[in-house]
Amino acid sequence: MAQNTYKSNTFKKPEKEKKGKASSKSKFTLGFLKDPRFKLAIGFFLMIAGIYLFLALFSYLFTGQADQSVVEAHNEPLIESGKEAANWLGLYGAITSHYFIFRWFGISAFFIPPLLFIVGFKIVFNRELLRIFSFSILAIFTGLWLSLLLGYMTMINDGVSEWSFLGGGLGYYLAVWSDGMFGWGTFLILILSLFVFIVFYFNVTAIPLFVKDPKPMGNDAILDEEQDGEDALFSTYTDDKDNWPEQDPKKPEPAKPVVVPKPPAEDVVLPMAEVKLDVGKTDIPKREPKTAEPVFTVEETVEADTDKLAEQLVQEQGLYDPTLDLSGFKFPPLELLNEYDASKAGVTQEELNQNKDRIVATLVNFKIGIQSIKATIGPTVTLYEIVPDAGIKISRIKNLEDDIALSLSALGIRIIAPIPGKGTIGIEVPNKNREMVGIRSVFATNSFAKTDKELPIALGKTISNEVLVIDLAKMPHLLVAGATGQGKSVGLNVILTSLIYKRHPSQLKFVLVDPKKVEMSVYSKLERHYLAKLPNSEEAIITDTRKVVHTLNSLCIEMENRYEILKDAGARNLKEYNAKFVSRKLNPKEGHRFLPYIVLVIDELADLMMTAGKEVETPIARLAQLARAIGIHLVVATQRPSVNVITGVIKANFPARLSFRVTSKVDSRTILDAGGADQLVGQGDMLLSSGSDVIRLQCPFVDTPEIEKVVEFIGSQRGYDSAYMLPEYEGDEESGPSSVDLSDRDALFEEAARLIVGHQQGSTSLIQRKLKLGYNRAGRLIDQLEAAGIVGAFEGSKAREVLIKDELSLEQLLNALKEKHSQS
């Protein structure tokens, strides 16, 4: 029976690496031009060359005539000539300055040293002392203009002057050519070119030399305005009859405009008598009542003005670069990470044949025929894809999971029936010798090194040995589960290391919560680069449960503040907002700033849920629901994925789940909504569920000493003055309107009251942004405003109701408060 049903066996053998002939040939490349060390060397060379040339040229002004004989002497020994040179920089200084000033550019050569220096400074320090392009244009024009002017003056004096060298050889030849072409008109050419250059270089659009007479006042002004209006209305008719409309007796008269002069205001008495005009039978149109024609005008919108201003700022200053705050920051190199030899591991042909025969035999024993079978070798497991005979139920094969595991003597057999997108059934069998997937080999791949994702994370290798890089910004949150010792902590380290390797400290901040107090302590050295914390908090790594609650609520405040900022900017998400800010369309004086991504990482959620419960669940749920658009993303891990830890509210807002090996099928279904996580083989073997797809991955390995090297490399560099400060937060027990004493009002109480009434919005964030206050002080002001009856009570996420509807009522209330507390 086995011979009849087993028709064909096809195997996907491990391919050997093909070494082409082209790989042995060395090709010349210009890769060294991209080497940052080469760029630094060029930059320092240009700076030193600029200084050297300036000193040589400056010395020439005093020693040039004395050195001329030395420079032009060809038979003198080099050492002897050097001894005779009077230039401060010796013989070569004399030769250089002689050519640059006497032979070539004259005094205009002094524009060259600063140009070399500012170009070199830009290359070395990535800062512009002067705008290179503008200075180059100024130097080229001024140099040629001075050379021509001084050369022409030298020429008309027949070169008889001790200062004739100032024009240089180039200026003299330009003068000879210009004199032949224009004669004395050369001076006019010089004046015209200077005027045109000033107009275009300094953007001169008008010369306010003549000013109109001041406008008349009183009745004269009224008469002038009326006369101007009439002149405008009758501008098509003049006293010249040749310009009047022609009369054609054969054609009907064209419609004539009917206008009437604007009547004077009732309270203005014009000092003039009524004048009657006798125009006879002329064709001047009679003034009849004016029709109801609306005046249509088009005004430029504020956005258009803002866009023009933004374009001008970009042209002058370039796009805003948030990385310039730490312009010298260097990303950690791959050499800090360990490199593992993968050649020792692998699956032999003998192992493949044995597993294939056992799978086929087990299926045949249960009377299940197959048409074909092929194998795909991965780093941890090998996927055997089978095509069953027609009429075989998939459920029969799925029920044989334990029988196949028994026949293979293997742990962690996982059956995928069917494989999504394929007409096959997959059987994943663990390899006897697993491949060590090092994080360095993953980071070195093009899929990670050249990624354009906002928050790229290299999760690991798939069964087909492809590196999977996900974008946390699109996921937008990640729920991680796994039993103790199965690789969960290593997975969190991989996530953090991936983001550190791809994002500048100005673009990314971490909020690290570590209830176990030891797992994330290694990252404390990144406080002034990548970490965020509460004000007045000593440690950036949060371990105390009460501080965790405060931090989560502070992130909620940060979320609300960011939504207010995005609302003012007219942006829908953080990416749009930062793009507007980078293109200088948002004004920092109005509270706008570049907003970094914030990634909240919680290492053990179960401990927090056990000690804090709803105090932790509520802000996590709020952040998961709302924070994705403003760049706050969550990575939450737990080793007990039970329903009392991963509640329905939390689970519903984490569409992406990552599971290492768990202890039971119930836990697997809790985290993934599917089985399989209990059949993993550990040591970084994991399943990623995003939507309806479940992908098996091998997590790359990163050891603690590697992380310490990376952290030490970054921590030794110059960082910010402190960690990224989150908004202040006080618990409900620490503040409230019931204990407010209005006799001790804040100094900004009245200003805050007028702000709230004027905007009709009772929001703490509004006070915080407009008055530039911390959250604590803004909260106390809101409490005082509530105690005074200006705003209503706290209503959760909604803004408070403003009880005072106009400024007059507010002033009466403020005066009453002053009188009341002044008497007491």
Tab-separated table of C-alpha atoms in Angstrom, residues 126-127 320-332 448 453-456 496-510 526 528-531 578 594-599 713-714 717-720 724:
chain	number	residue	atom	x	y	z
A	126	ASN	CA	28.974	70.188	10.494
A	127	ARG	CA	28.282	73.878	11.242
A	320	TYR	CA	15.441	71.950	10.846
A	321	ASP	CA	17.694	69.117	11.963
A	322	PRO	CA	16.895	67.811	15.462
A	323	THR	CA	20.148	65.850	15.550
A	324	LEU	CA	22.233	69.044	15.653
A	325	ASP	CA	21.722	69.247	19.429
A	326	LEU	CA	24.033	66.234	19.598
A	327	SER	CA	25.773	66.727	16.256
A	328	GLY	CA	28.800	64.726	17.353
A	329	PHE	CA	26.783	61.662	18.348
A	330	LYS	CA	28.073	58.423	16.866
A	331	PHE	CA	25.961	55.314	16.516
A	332	PRO	CA	27.477	52.183	18.048
A	448	PHE	CA	17.869	46.071	8.618
A	453	LYS	CA	10.928	52.196	8.819
A	454	GLU	CA	10.205	54.712	11.567
A	455	LEU	CA	10.901	52.371	14.504
A	456	PRO	CA	12.614	49.286	13.020
A	496	LEU	CA	15.830	48.017	22.668
A	497	THR	CA	19.143	47.408	20.887
A	498	SER	CA	17.491	47.501	17.446
A	499	LEU	CA	15.981	50.911	18.143
A	500	ILE	CA	19.227	52.262	19.633
A	501	TYR	CA	21.181	51.223	16.538
A	502	LYS	CA	18.781	52.991	14.156
A	503	ARG	CA	17.486	56.115	15.904
A	504	HIS	CA	19.269	59.263	17.146
A	505	PRO	CA	18.664	60.308	20.785
A	506	SER	CA	16.726	63.344	19.551
A	507	GLN	CA	14.249	61.076	17.749
A	508	LEU	CA	13.563	58.423	20.384
A	509	LYS	CA	13.056	58.179	24.158
A	510	PHE	CA	12.484	55.126	26.355
A	526	LEU	CA	21.712	56.041	28.676
A	528	ARG	CA	21.100	61.664	29.201
A	529	HIS	CA	20.657	60.200	25.715
A	530	TYR	CA	17.632	57.926	25.374
A	531	LEU	CA	15.721	57.797	28.653
A	578	ASN	CA	7.399	66.589	12.695
A	594	PHE	CA	10.191	68.586	17.577
A	595	LEU	CA	8.505	65.607	19.262
A	596	PRO	CA	10.490	62.380	19.679
A	597	TYR	CA	8.927	58.936	19.702
A	598	ILE	CA	8.394	57.525	23.201
A	599	VAL	CA	8.547	53.744	23.713
A	713	PHE	CA	29.973	53.423	23.985
A	714	ILE	CA	26.912	55.708	23.961
A	717	GLN	CA	29.616	60.513	24.522
A	718	ARG	CA	28.283	63.981	25.227
A	719	GLY	CA	24.577	63.846	25.999
A	720	TYR	CA	21.789	66.224	26.966
A	724	TYR	CA	13.742	63.791	28.748
